[in-house]
Amino acid sequence: MTTLTILSDEEAKAPLISLNPTHTIADIDPLIYGGFTEHMGRCIYGGIYDPDNKNGLIDEKGYRKDVIESFHELKVPVVRYPGGNFVATYRWQDGIGPRENRPKRPELAWNGIESNQFGTDEFMEWCKLVKTEPYLCLNMGTGTLEDALAWLEYCNGDKDTYYANLRRKNGHAEPYNVKYWALGNEVWGPWQVEQNLKEDYAKKAIQWAKALKLLDPSIKLILCGRDGCSDWDRYVLQECSRYIDMHSIHFYHGDSSHYPNISGPYAAERAIQITSALIDLARCEIDLTPFPDFSKISTGPRTAHRPTICFDEWNVWDSERAPGDKGAEELYNLSDALAVAIWLNIFIRNAKDLGMATIAQSVNVISPLMTSPTGICKQTTYWPLLLFMKYMHGKSVAVHVRTGAYKGKTNPEWIESTCTVPKLDVSAAVNGEWMHVAVVNVDEENSFETELSGVAPASGDIQVFKVGGESYSLKDVNKEGNETIKIMETRVKGEETKKFVFERHSFTLLRWKV
Ligand code: AHR
């Protein structure tokens, strides 16, 4: 949680960040730093799996070594698969067994052909290589409950049953124990094969949830929400929250102008808060009609079970600039990197409500990592992501910020009158004896000498990691072999740090021992 005092333009020249490392708010779930790999564009083929690469970039199985190394660097805790929109017509059975027998199928989400050369067993093998946990999304478009149960049995079955035995026959003796399963993807969307009405989806989701948990009670189920601010979200939570563990929401934004571009994540922050309220509304609702006897009406929550939010698609994405059916290969600039840093601040500030978040996506498609036949580029957005994934763990800490604010056009427009877009966007986290403060200065022109209250370490220096700043332009991008935007590391004397200059258009992470 960050509270704000918004200053006038004159006062805004002297901002303040105030915190106390003991003022912890909530545990940060490490799963908020998840990834997402979809059969879309060059994410799987040419991204994580590139068997035809002739430049020594793959291992003996065809997996890209540079991608694996990047995942190791990031320590990605969980990866969602196989879609996204792709999943609505996906037959998982096509992607197992000997490769030469796997059918090619029309792919209706992105208008392509799916070769099925990469499927469940390859994804599990890759997850093991990159040391991450799989999160599978079920096909609730053309797929049936029977298919879903079969996939769960194939992945997690440990008994002498057909699909568990099929997995063994395919060379995988041990169950994969996939814990996270999503009940469909964006099934509300008009672009979906088998788009659903909320009433139909809710009925179906309850039946699927019951059956899936009968087969494997250890799994966690993720309900298909929308953007968190819709009647779809309200209704499906109301009907299904007792049967599920997380509620999924998605949001993308993007604008070629800087301030509208960095304003987008505040819509997501509001969506998290609204979804959190909808979750409680669903838990607290008391149905009066069947209870003539008032003594039987519970006044407390109907259930102690409180689902969390799974923000399993988030990022900067302008789908006109980088269309989905053309591979959605966004080239990210410094402004986008700052937007991503704000997204991550938002996740830390709202840690109480978040059970998972997976950036969309992890390789090539709207991604911080871009491969080519000759190498890999870590885009501008990679660097704030890396800093958060390395350091922003443990507990979220309350912060008060006195800062100026941007006033003007936002994207989406509705947040202009709903949310504040501060010049300094801040979150803080304490992890054992290490304190971290993440600060985005979004101002295009002004660096801010900022008073720091409660920041002085008990002893030693403050480590400073900076991305962007005075010597860069907001339009700067990284190219393979020429990554100009990256992390710059310095140190400042701890006891003397009463003020710190956050450079214009920069992201800074301060780290010290409490
Ligand atoms: O991540 C790209 C696409 O965006 C996903 O397939 C879909 O779920 C969303 O609309």
Short mmCIF file of C-alpha atoms and ligand atoms in Angstrom, two decimals:
data_model
loop_
_atom_site.label_atom_id
_atom_site.label_comp_id
_atom_site.label_asym_id
_atom_site.label_seq_id
_atom_site.Cartn_x
_atom_site.Cartn_y
_atom_site.Cartn_z
CA MET A 1 0.00 0.00 0.00
CA THR A 2 1.19 3.45 -0.86
CA THR A 3 -0.59 6.55 0.36
CA LEU A 4 -0.11 9.79 -1.54
CA THR A 5 -0.12 13.48 -0.78
CA ILE A 6 -0.35 15.25 -4.11
CA LEU A 7 1.66 18.46 -4.22
CA SER A 8 1.18 21.62 -6.26
CA ASP A 9 3.61 22.11 -9.17
CA GLU A 10 5.76 24.39 -7.02
CA GLU A 11 5.80 22.06 -3.99
CA ALA A 12 6.37 19.07 -6.26
CA LYS A 13 10.00 20.12 -6.71
CA ALA A 14 10.66 18.81 -3.19
CA PRO A 15 9.02 15.38 -2.86
CA LEU A 16 9.27 13.02 0.11
CA ILE A 17 9.26 9.25 0.53
CA SER A 18 8.54 8.10 4.04
CA LEU A 19 8.53 4.55 5.34
CA ASN A 20 9.36 2.30 8.25
CA PRO A 21 10.65 -1.22 7.51
CA THR A 22 8.58 -2.61 10.40
CA HIS A 23 5.33 -1.37 8.82
CA THR A 24 4.75 -4.55 6.85
CA ILE A 25 1.42 -5.12 5.13
CA ALA A 26 1.32 -8.54 3.50
CA ASP A 27 3.45 -11.42 2.29
CA ILE A 28 4.51 -11.14 -1.33
CA ASP A 29 3.65 -14.37 -3.14
CA PRO A 30 6.71 -15.28 -5.27
CA LEU A 31 4.27 -16.49 -7.95
CA ILE A 32 3.56 -12.86 -8.94
CA TYR A 33 6.74 -13.14 -11.03
CA GLY A 34 5.39 -15.85 -13.33
CA GLY A 35 5.72 -16.20 -17.09
CA PHE A 36 3.46 -17.28 -19.94
CA THR A 37 4.24 -19.27 -23.08
CA GLU A 38 1.53 -19.64 -25.71
CA HIS A 39 1.47 -21.39 -29.05
CA MET A 40 1.39 -18.00 -30.72
CA GLY A 41 3.79 -16.32 -33.15
CA ARG A 42 7.38 -17.26 -32.29
CA CYS A 43 6.87 -17.88 -28.59
CA ILE A 44 7.15 -21.69 -28.67
CA TYR A 45 8.53 -22.39 -32.16
CA GLY A 46 11.61 -20.26 -32.73
CA GLY A 47 11.42 -19.06 -29.13
CA ILE A 48 11.79 -21.69 -26.47
CA TYR A 49 11.99 -24.55 -29.02
CA ASP A 50 14.06 -23.95 -32.15
CA PRO A 51 15.19 -27.36 -33.46
CA ASP A 52 16.31 -26.00 -36.85
CA ASN A 53 18.69 -23.43 -35.39
CA LYS A 54 22.09 -23.79 -37.09
CA ASN A 55 24.03 -21.35 -34.93
CA GLY A 56 24.83 -23.51 -31.93
CA LEU A 57 22.08 -21.91 -29.82
CA ILE A 58 20.14 -25.07 -28.95
CA ASP A 59 20.68 -28.09 -26.73
CA GLU A 60 20.40 -31.68 -27.94
CA LYS A 61 16.59 -31.56 -27.59
CA GLY A 62 16.19 -28.35 -29.61
CA TYR A 63 15.54 -25.98 -26.68
CA ARG A 64 17.12 -22.53 -26.90
CA LYS A 65 20.01 -22.32 -24.41
CA ASP A 66 19.94 -18.51 -24.32
CA VAL A 67 16.26 -18.58 -23.33
CA ILE A 68 16.96 -21.17 -20.64
CA GLU A 69 19.80 -19.02 -19.28
CA SER A 70 17.54 -15.96 -19.16
CA PHE A 71 14.88 -17.93 -17.27
CA HIS A 72 17.58 -19.05 -14.84
CA GLU A 73 18.68 -15.45 -14.38
CA LEU A 74 15.10 -14.36 -13.70
CA LYS A 75 14.28 -17.46 -11.60
CA VAL A 76 10.76 -17.56 -13.06
CA PRO A 77 8.66 -19.45 -10.49
CA VAL A 78 5.71 -20.55 -12.65
CA VAL A 79 4.86 -20.58 -16.37
CA ARG A 80 1.36 -20.64 -17.87
CA TYR A 81 0.78 -22.79 -21.00
CA PRO A 82 -0.44 -23.44 -23.77
CA GLY A 83 -2.62 -20.29 -24.14
CA GLY A 84 -4.20 -17.79 -24.24
CA ASN A 85 -6.66 -17.78 -27.08
CA PHE A 86 -4.83 -20.74 -28.62
CA VAL A 87 -6.22 -23.08 -25.99
CA ALA A 88 -9.85 -22.73 -27.15
CA THR A 89 -9.35 -25.31 -29.92
CA TYR A 90 -6.33 -27.17 -28.54
CA ARG A 91 -6.46 -30.96 -28.40
CA TRP A 92 -3.75 -31.85 -25.92
CA GLN A 93 -3.86 -35.45 -27.15
CA ASP A 94 -2.39 -34.27 -30.49
CA GLY A 95 0.81 -33.13 -28.79
CA ILE A 96 1.94 -36.38 -27.12
CA GLY A 97 3.59 -39.58 -28.30
CA PRO A 98 5.98 -40.12 -31.21
CA ARG A 99 6.46 -36.84 -33.08
CA GLU A 100 6.01 -38.38 -36.51
CA ASN A 101 2.45 -39.42 -35.59
CA ARG A 102 1.34 -36.04 -34.35
CA PRO A 103 -1.29 -34.38 -36.55
CA LYS A 104 -1.05 -30.88 -37.95
CA ARG A 105 -4.19 -28.88 -37.20
CA PRO A 106 -5.68 -25.56 -38.29
CA GLU A 107 -5.09 -23.03 -35.52
CA LEU A 108 -8.08 -20.70 -35.21
CA ALA A 109 -6.97 -18.12 -32.65
CA TRP A 110 -4.03 -16.76 -34.64
CA ASN A 111 -4.95 -18.19 -38.01
CA GLY A 112 -2.02 -20.56 -38.34
CA ILE A 113 -1.16 -24.25 -38.48
CA GLU A 114 -0.24 -26.09 -35.31
CA SER A 115 2.37 -28.79 -35.92
CA ASN A 116 2.07 -30.27 -32.40
CA GLN A 117 5.81 -30.95 -32.39
CA PHE A 118 5.89 -29.31 -28.97
CA GLY A 119 3.30 -30.58 -26.49
CA THR A 120 2.68 -31.51 -22.88
CA ASP A 121 5.73 -33.72 -22.33
CA GLU A 122 8.07 -31.21 -23.99
CA PHE A 123 6.62 -28.38 -21.90
CA MET A 124 7.13 -30.39 -18.71
CA GLU A 125 10.68 -31.23 -19.75
CA TRP A 126 11.38 -27.57 -20.49
CA CYS A 127 9.87 -26.50 -17.13
CA LYS A 128 12.28 -28.87 -15.43
CA LEU A 129 15.19 -27.40 -17.38
CA VAL A 130 14.31 -23.81 -16.49
CA LYS A 131 13.39 -24.83 -12.91
CA THR A 132 9.85 -23.52 -12.99
CA GLU A 133 6.43 -24.83 -12.09
CA PRO A 134 3.88 -25.56 -14.86
CA TYR A 135 0.46 -23.91 -14.89
CA LEU A 136 -1.91 -25.38 -17.48
CA CYS A 137 -4.96 -23.74 -19.01
CA LEU A 138 -7.85 -26.04 -19.96
CA ASN A 139 -9.70 -25.86 -23.24
CA MET A 140 -13.24 -24.72 -22.37
CA GLY A 141 -13.93 -23.82 -26.00
CA THR A 142 -14.10 -26.99 -28.10
CA GLY A 143 -12.74 -29.14 -25.25
CA THR A 144 -14.93 -31.36 -23.11
CA LEU A 145 -14.80 -32.18 -19.41
CA GLU A 146 -13.72 -35.66 -20.46
CA ASP A 147 -10.69 -34.17 -22.27
CA ALA A 148 -9.86 -32.07 -19.24
CA LEU A 149 -10.06 -35.02 -16.85
CA ALA A 150 -7.94 -37.06 -19.23
CA TRP A 151 -5.26 -34.32 -19.34
CA LEU A 152 -5.22 -34.08 -15.55
CA GLU A 153 -4.92 -37.86 -15.31
CA TYR A 154 -2.13 -37.86 -17.92
CA CYS A 155 -0.20 -35.25 -15.96
CA ASN A 156 -0.88 -36.21 -12.36
CA GLY A 157 -2.16 -39.80 -12.34
CA ASP A 158 -0.14 -42.21 -10.19
CA LYS A 159 -2.42 -45.23 -10.41
CA ASP A 160 -2.80 -48.03 -12.92
CA THR A 161 -5.18 -46.09 -15.19
CA TYR A 162 -5.33 -45.48 -18.93
CA TYR A 163 -3.93 -41.93 -19.26
CA ALA A 164 -1.40 -42.33 -16.47
CA ASN A 165 -0.21 -45.45 -18.28
CA LEU A 166 -0.12 -43.59 -21.58
CA ARG A 167 2.24 -41.04 -19.98
CA ARG A 168 4.40 -43.93 -18.73
CA LYS A 169 4.33 -45.49 -22.21
CA ASN A 170 5.54 -42.15 -23.60
CA GLY A 171 8.59 -42.41 -21.34
CA HIS A 172 7.53 -40.43 -18.27
CA ALA A 173 7.25 -42.77 -15.32
CA GLU A 174 6.65 -40.14 -12.67
CA PRO A 175 3.57 -37.93 -12.54
CA TYR A 176 4.21 -34.25 -13.22
CA ASN A 177 2.02 -33.15 -10.31
CA VAL A 178 0.78 -30.03 -12.05
CA LYS A 179 -0.77 -27.94 -9.32
CA TYR A 180 -2.30 -24.97 -11.17
CA TRP A 181 -5.13 -25.43 -13.70
CA ALA A 182 -7.16 -22.65 -15.30
CA LEU A 183 -10.82 -23.14 -16.15
CA GLY A 184 -10.56 -21.70 -19.66
CA ASN A 185 -9.17 -18.47 -21.08
CA GLU A 186 -11.12 -15.28 -21.87
CA VAL A 187 -14.20 -17.38 -22.64
CA TRP A 188 -16.28 -14.18 -22.42
CA GLY A 189 -14.51 -12.65 -25.46
CA PRO A 190 -16.24 -12.33 -28.85
CA TRP A 191 -12.99 -13.49 -30.48
CA GLN A 192 -13.19 -16.86 -28.75
CA VAL A 193 -14.19 -20.11 -30.35
CA GLU A 194 -17.20 -21.10 -28.18
CA GLN A 195 -17.69 -17.73 -26.52
CA ASN A 196 -19.80 -18.13 -23.36
CA LEU A 197 -22.47 -16.20 -21.52
CA LYS A 198 -21.60 -15.66 -17.88
CA GLU A 199 -24.48 -17.86 -16.69
CA ASP A 200 -23.42 -20.73 -18.94
CA TYR A 201 -19.77 -20.42 -17.99
CA ALA A 202 -20.49 -20.34 -14.27
CA LYS A 203 -22.61 -23.50 -14.45
CA LYS A 204 -19.95 -25.27 -16.49
CA ALA A 205 -17.06 -24.08 -14.31
CA ILE A 206 -18.71 -25.45 -11.16
CA GLN A 207 -19.25 -28.86 -12.76
CA TRP A 208 -15.69 -28.95 -14.11
CA ALA A 209 -14.26 -27.84 -10.76
CA LYS A 210 -16.10 -30.56 -8.88
CA ALA A 211 -14.98 -33.29 -11.24
CA LEU A 212 -11.36 -32.10 -11.49
CA LYS A 213 -11.02 -31.90 -7.74
CA LEU A 214 -12.56 -35.36 -7.37
CA LEU A 215 -9.80 -36.71 -9.57
CA ASP A 216 -7.06 -34.72 -7.85
CA PRO A 217 -8.01 -32.78 -4.71
CA SER A 218 -4.51 -31.30 -4.47
CA ILE A 219 -4.88 -29.04 -7.51
CA LYS A 220 -5.58 -25.30 -7.45
CA LEU A 221 -8.20 -24.02 -9.87
CA ILE A 222 -8.22 -20.62 -11.52
CA LEU A 223 -11.56 -19.16 -12.58
CA CYS A 224 -11.83 -17.27 -15.87
CA GLY A 225 -12.48 -13.63 -15.04
CA ARG A 226 -12.33 -10.64 -17.38
CA ASP A 227 -10.51 -7.41 -16.51
CA GLY A 228 -11.71 -7.33 -12.91
CA CYS A 229 -14.13 -4.43 -13.44
CA SER A 230 -17.05 -6.14 -15.13
CA ASP A 231 -20.34 -7.79 -14.44
CA TRP A 232 -18.76 -10.99 -15.74
CA ASP A 233 -16.26 -10.88 -12.87
CA ARG A 234 -18.98 -10.11 -10.32
CA TYR A 235 -21.27 -12.89 -11.52
CA VAL A 236 -18.80 -15.73 -11.94
CA LEU A 237 -17.23 -14.96 -8.58
CA GLN A 238 -20.64 -14.89 -6.95
CA GLU A 239 -21.50 -18.30 -8.38
CA CYS A 240 -18.16 -20.09 -8.33
CA SER A 241 -15.91 -18.64 -5.64
CA ARG A 242 -16.51 -21.59 -3.30
CA TYR A 243 -15.12 -24.00 -5.86
CA ILE A 244 -12.01 -22.20 -7.00
CA ASP A 245 -8.73 -20.93 -5.58
CA MET A 246 -7.93 -17.91 -7.75
CA HIS A 247 -9.76 -15.55 -10.06
CA SER A 248 -7.95 -14.68 -13.30
CA ILE A 249 -7.97 -11.18 -14.78
CA HIS A 250 -6.20 -9.76 -17.87
CA PHE A 251 -5.23 -6.26 -18.90
CA TYR A 252 -3.02 -4.73 -21.57
CA HIS A 253 -2.38 -1.10 -22.39
CA GLY A 254 -0.09 0.90 -24.67
CA ASP A 255 0.23 4.37 -26.13
CA SER A 256 2.88 6.07 -28.22
CA SER A 257 2.73 9.16 -25.94
CA HIS A 258 4.66 8.74 -22.73
CA TYR A 259 2.21 9.83 -20.01
CA PRO A 260 -0.81 8.01 -21.45
CA ASN A 261 1.51 5.02 -21.82
CA ILE A 262 2.56 4.94 -18.18
CA SER A 263 -0.97 5.73 -16.97
CA GLY A 264 -2.31 2.32 -18.10
CA PRO A 265 -1.12 0.29 -15.11
CA TYR A 266 -3.25 2.41 -12.76
CA ALA A 267 -6.32 0.94 -14.44
CA ALA A 268 -4.92 -2.45 -13.43
CA GLU A 269 -4.38 -1.31 -9.85
CA ARG A 270 -7.99 -0.16 -9.67
CA ALA A 271 -9.06 -3.48 -11.21
CA ILE A 272 -7.21 -5.39 -8.49
CA GLN A 273 -8.97 -3.34 -5.82
CA ILE A 274 -12.37 -3.82 -7.46
CA THR A 275 -11.81 -7.57 -7.87
CA SER A 276 -10.75 -7.81 -4.24
CA ALA A 277 -14.07 -6.21 -3.26
CA LEU A 278 -15.98 -8.55 -5.61
CA ILE A 279 -14.29 -11.53 -3.97
CA ASP A 280 -15.46 -10.35 -0.56
CA LEU A 281 -18.91 -9.54 -1.91
CA ALA A 282 -19.19 -13.11 -3.14
CA ARG A 283 -18.08 -14.47 0.22
CA CYS A 284 -20.30 -12.25 2.32
CA GLU A 285 -23.51 -12.36 0.37
CA ILE A 286 -26.39 -13.63 2.48
CA ASP A 287 -29.27 -15.22 0.66
CA LEU A 288 -32.37 -14.10 2.57
CA THR A 289 -35.08 -15.89 0.63
CA PRO A 290 -34.87 -19.42 1.97
CA PHE A 291 -34.54 -18.37 5.62
CA PRO A 292 -37.80 -17.43 7.31
CA ASP A 293 -36.06 -18.11 10.61
CA PHE A 294 -33.77 -15.12 11.20
CA SER A 295 -31.66 -16.99 13.71
CA LYS A 296 -30.35 -19.08 10.81
CA ILE A 297 -29.06 -16.10 8.90
CA SER A 298 -25.33 -15.89 9.25
CA THR A 299 -24.00 -12.38 9.65
CA GLY A 300 -20.42 -13.26 8.89
CA PRO A 301 -18.77 -14.39 5.68
CA ARG A 302 -20.43 -17.44 4.20
CA THR A 303 -17.07 -19.12 3.96
CA ALA A 304 -13.62 -18.59 5.37
CA HIS A 305 -12.16 -19.53 1.99
CA ARG A 306 -10.91 -16.40 0.19
CA PRO A 307 -9.73 -16.79 -3.41
CA THR A 308 -6.86 -14.61 -4.52
CA ILE A 309 -6.33 -12.85 -7.83
CA CYS A 310 -4.34 -14.42 -10.63
CA PHE A 311 -3.29 -11.60 -12.97
CA ASP A 312 -2.29 -14.07 -15.64
CA GLU A 313 -1.99 -11.70 -18.60
CA TRP A 314 -0.48 -8.27 -18.11
CA ASN A 315 1.88 -6.10 -20.07
CA VAL A 316 2.30 -3.13 -22.38
CA TRP A 317 0.71 -4.11 -25.70
CA ASP A 318 -0.77 -2.04 -28.47
CA SER A 319 -2.40 -4.69 -30.64
CA GLU A 320 -2.64 -2.31 -33.61
CA ARG A 321 1.10 -1.67 -33.48
CA ALA A 322 1.90 -5.36 -33.00
CA PRO A 323 -1.10 -7.45 -34.18
CA GLY A 324 -1.65 -10.88 -32.63
CA ASP A 325 -1.98 -12.70 -35.96
CA LYS A 326 1.38 -11.24 -37.04
CA GLY A 327 3.17 -12.50 -33.94
CA ALA A 328 2.73 -9.46 -31.66
CA GLU A 329 6.45 -8.68 -31.60
CA GLU A 330 6.54 -5.42 -29.66
CA LEU A 331 9.74 -3.42 -29.60
CA TYR A 332 9.83 -1.88 -26.14
CA ASN A 333 11.31 1.52 -25.34
CA LEU A 334 12.28 3.19 -22.08
CA SER A 335 8.74 4.52 -21.52
CA ASP A 336 7.49 0.91 -21.70
CA ALA A 337 10.17 -0.20 -19.22
CA LEU A 338 8.92 2.44 -16.78
CA ALA A 339 5.34 1.24 -17.32
CA VAL A 340 6.44 -2.32 -16.49
CA ALA A 341 8.19 -1.05 -13.33
CA ILE A 342 4.91 0.64 -12.31
CA TRP A 343 3.02 -2.63 -12.95
CA LEU A 344 5.43 -4.40 -10.62
CA ASN A 345 5.14 -1.69 -7.97
CA ILE A 346 1.39 -2.22 -8.17
CA PHE A 347 1.79 -5.95 -7.56
CA ILE A 348 3.91 -5.26 -4.49
CA ARG A 349 1.50 -2.63 -3.16
CA ASN A 350 -1.45 -5.01 -3.64
CA ALA A 351 0.38 -8.16 -2.50
CA LYS A 352 -2.42 -8.99 -0.07
CA ASP A 353 -4.77 -9.85 -2.95
CA LEU A 354 -2.44 -11.45 -5.47
CA GLY A 355 -1.85 -15.19 -5.55
CA MET A 356 -0.13 -15.16 -8.93
CA ALA A 357 0.67 -12.96 -11.92
CA THR A 358 2.16 -14.07 -15.22
CA ILE A 359 3.53 -11.54 -17.66
CA ALA A 360 2.22 -12.00 -21.19
CA GLN A 361 4.30 -13.26 -22.66
CA SER A 362 7.72 -14.70 -21.93
CA VAL A 363 9.45 -15.06 -25.30
CA ASN A 364 9.13 -13.09 -28.58
CA VAL A 365 5.37 -12.40 -28.31
CA ILE A 366 4.94 -9.07 -26.41
CA SER A 367 7.96 -10.14 -24.44
CA PRO A 368 11.02 -8.80 -22.64
CA LEU A 369 13.05 -11.50 -24.43
CA MET A 370 13.44 -11.54 -28.22
CA THR A 371 15.25 -14.34 -30.00
CA SER A 372 16.61 -14.37 -33.54
CA PRO A 373 18.45 -17.14 -35.37
CA THR A 374 21.70 -15.57 -34.15
CA GLY A 375 21.02 -14.57 -30.54
CA ILE A 376 18.78 -13.03 -27.95
CA CYS A 377 17.90 -9.45 -27.06
CA LYS A 378 16.93 -8.43 -23.55
CA GLN A 379 14.51 -5.63 -24.23
CA THR A 380 14.19 -2.50 -22.07
CA THR A 381 11.40 -4.12 -20.04
CA TYR A 382 13.64 -7.03 -19.04
CA TRP A 383 15.70 -4.95 -16.63
CA PRO A 384 13.08 -3.69 -14.18
CA LEU A 385 11.58 -7.18 -14.29
CA LEU A 386 14.94 -8.70 -13.34
CA LEU A 387 15.43 -6.27 -10.44
CA PHE A 388 11.99 -7.02 -9.03
CA MET A 389 12.37 -10.76 -9.49
CA LYS A 390 15.75 -10.69 -7.77
CA TYR A 391 14.97 -8.41 -4.88
CA MET A 392 11.32 -7.51 -4.30
CA HIS A 393 10.37 -10.49 -2.13
CA GLY A 394 9.33 -11.07 1.46
CA LYS A 395 6.79 -8.60 2.80
CA SER A 396 5.28 -5.51 1.27
CA VAL A 397 5.94 -2.37 3.32
CA ALA A 398 3.64 0.68 3.66
CA VAL A 399 4.98 3.86 2.08
CA HIS A 400 3.84 7.46 2.15
CA VAL A 401 4.83 9.63 -0.82
CA ARG A 402 4.51 13.39 -1.22
CA THR A 403 4.79 14.02 -4.93
CA GLY A 404 3.45 15.94 -7.90
CA ALA A 405 1.06 14.26 -10.29
CA TYR A 406 0.50 14.13 -14.04
CA LYS A 407 -2.70 15.79 -15.16
CA GLY A 408 -3.90 15.16 -18.70
CA LYS A 409 -4.96 12.49 -21.15
CA THR A 410 -4.73 8.93 -19.89
CA ASN A 411 -5.12 5.60 -21.64
CA PRO A 412 -7.61 4.16 -20.82
CA GLU A 413 -9.53 7.42 -20.53
CA TRP A 414 -11.64 6.45 -17.51
CA ILE A 415 -8.72 6.54 -15.12
CA GLU A 416 -8.19 10.27 -15.72
CA SER A 417 -11.03 11.00 -13.31
CA THR A 418 -10.53 7.91 -11.15
CA CYS A 419 -6.84 7.38 -10.41
CA THR A 420 -3.86 9.55 -9.59
CA VAL A 421 -0.82 9.26 -11.83
CA PRO A 422 1.97 10.32 -9.47
CA LYS A 423 5.30 11.62 -10.71
CA LEU A 424 7.03 9.29 -8.27
CA ASP A 425 5.53 5.81 -8.16
CA VAL A 426 6.84 3.80 -5.20
CA SER A 427 6.66 0.39 -3.55
CA ALA A 428 8.74 -1.18 -0.81
CA ALA A 429 9.56 -4.68 0.39
CA VAL A 430 11.48 -6.11 3.32
CA ASN A 431 13.05 -9.53 2.94
CA GLY A 432 14.73 -10.69 6.15
CA GLU A 433 17.37 -8.09 6.91
CA TRP A 434 17.22 -6.48 3.46
CA MET A 435 15.05 -3.49 2.71
CA HIS A 436 14.14 -2.46 -0.84
CA VAL A 437 12.46 0.62 -2.22
CA ALA A 438 11.45 0.75 -5.89
CA VAL A 439 10.91 4.23 -7.33
CA VAL A 440 9.78 5.19 -10.83
CA ASN A 441 10.23 8.84 -11.73
CA VAL A 442 7.96 9.21 -14.77
CA ASP A 443 8.65 12.90 -15.31
CA GLU A 444 9.88 13.60 -18.84
CA GLU A 445 11.87 16.67 -17.82
CA ASN A 446 12.54 16.84 -14.10
CA SER A 447 14.82 14.89 -11.83
CA PHE A 448 13.66 15.13 -8.22
CA GLU A 449 15.86 15.58 -5.19
CA THR A 450 13.70 13.63 -2.79
CA GLU A 451 13.74 13.64 0.97
CA LEU A 452 13.97 10.10 2.31
CA SER A 453 12.52 9.45 5.72
CA GLY A 454 13.07 6.11 7.42
CA VAL A 455 15.49 4.95 4.76
CA ALA A 456 18.85 5.26 6.55
CA PRO A 457 20.33 1.78 7.07
CA ALA A 458 21.57 0.59 10.46
CA SER A 459 25.02 0.40 8.95
CA GLY A 460 26.72 0.22 5.58
CA ASP A 461 25.93 1.59 2.18
CA ILE A 462 22.79 1.73 0.12
CA GLN A 463 23.02 -0.19 -3.14
CA VAL A 464 21.52 1.72 -6.05
CA PHE A 465 20.28 0.04 -9.23
CA LYS A 466 19.08 2.36 -11.97
CA VAL A 467 17.43 1.81 -15.36
CA GLY A 468 17.13 4.82 -17.69
CA GLY A 469 17.63 8.38 -16.44
CA GLU A 470 19.18 11.66 -17.62
CA SER A 471 21.42 10.26 -20.33
CA TYR A 472 18.62 8.38 -22.10
CA SER A 473 15.60 9.20 -24.20
CA LEU A 474 12.15 7.74 -23.58
CA LYS A 475 12.20 6.36 -27.12
CA ASP A 476 15.43 4.39 -26.61
CA VAL A 477 15.13 0.70 -27.44
CA ASN A 478 17.46 -2.27 -27.13
CA LYS A 479 18.62 -4.25 -30.13
CA GLU A 480 20.39 -7.60 -30.24
CA GLY A 481 24.08 -6.85 -29.65
CA ASN A 482 23.28 -3.27 -28.61
CA GLU A 483 21.43 -3.23 -25.33
CA THR A 484 21.78 0.41 -24.32
CA ILE A 485 19.08 0.29 -21.65
CA LYS A 486 20.26 -1.91 -18.80
CA ILE A 487 20.98 -1.83 -15.06
CA MET A 488 23.57 0.63 -13.73
CA GLU A 489 24.78 -0.16 -10.23
CA THR A 490 26.32 2.29 -7.74
CA ARG A 491 26.46 2.79 -3.97
CA VAL A 492 25.78 5.72 -1.68
CA LYS A 493 26.77 6.23 1.96
CA GLY A 494 23.90 4.94 4.07
CA GLU A 495 23.95 7.23 7.12
CA GLU A 496 24.31 10.32 4.96
CA THR A 497 21.44 9.56 2.66
CA LYS A 498 18.74 11.96 3.78
CA LYS A 499 18.05 12.99 0.18
CA PHE A 500 18.35 11.17 -3.09
CA VAL A 501 18.00 12.37 -6.67
CA PHE A 502 15.65 10.23 -8.73
CA GLU A 503 16.57 11.10 -12.28
CA ARG A 504 13.97 11.99 -14.87
CA HIS A 505 12.39 9.04 -16.66
CA SER A 506 14.18 6.44 -14.58
CA PHE A 507 13.52 3.41 -12.45
CA THR A 508 15.64 3.13 -9.29
CA LEU A 509 15.83 0.36 -6.75
CA LEU A 510 17.49 1.16 -3.42
CA ARG A 511 18.66 -1.75 -1.28
CA TRP A 512 20.13 -1.73 2.20
CA LYS A 513 20.43 -3.74 5.41
CA VAL A 514 17.97 -2.77 8.13
O1 AHR B 1 -1.28 -12.82 -24.82
C1 AHR B 1 -1.86 -12.64 -26.06
C2 AHR B 1 -3.38 -12.93 -26.08
O2 AHR B 1 -4.04 -11.90 -25.41
C3 AHR B 1 -3.81 -14.18 -25.40
O3 AHR B 1 -3.80 -15.27 -26.24
C4 AHR B 1 -5.23 -13.87 -25.02
O4 AHR B 1 -5.66 -14.59 -23.89
C5 AHR B 1 -5.24 -12.38 -24.84
O5 AHR B 1 -6.34 -11.79 -25.45
#
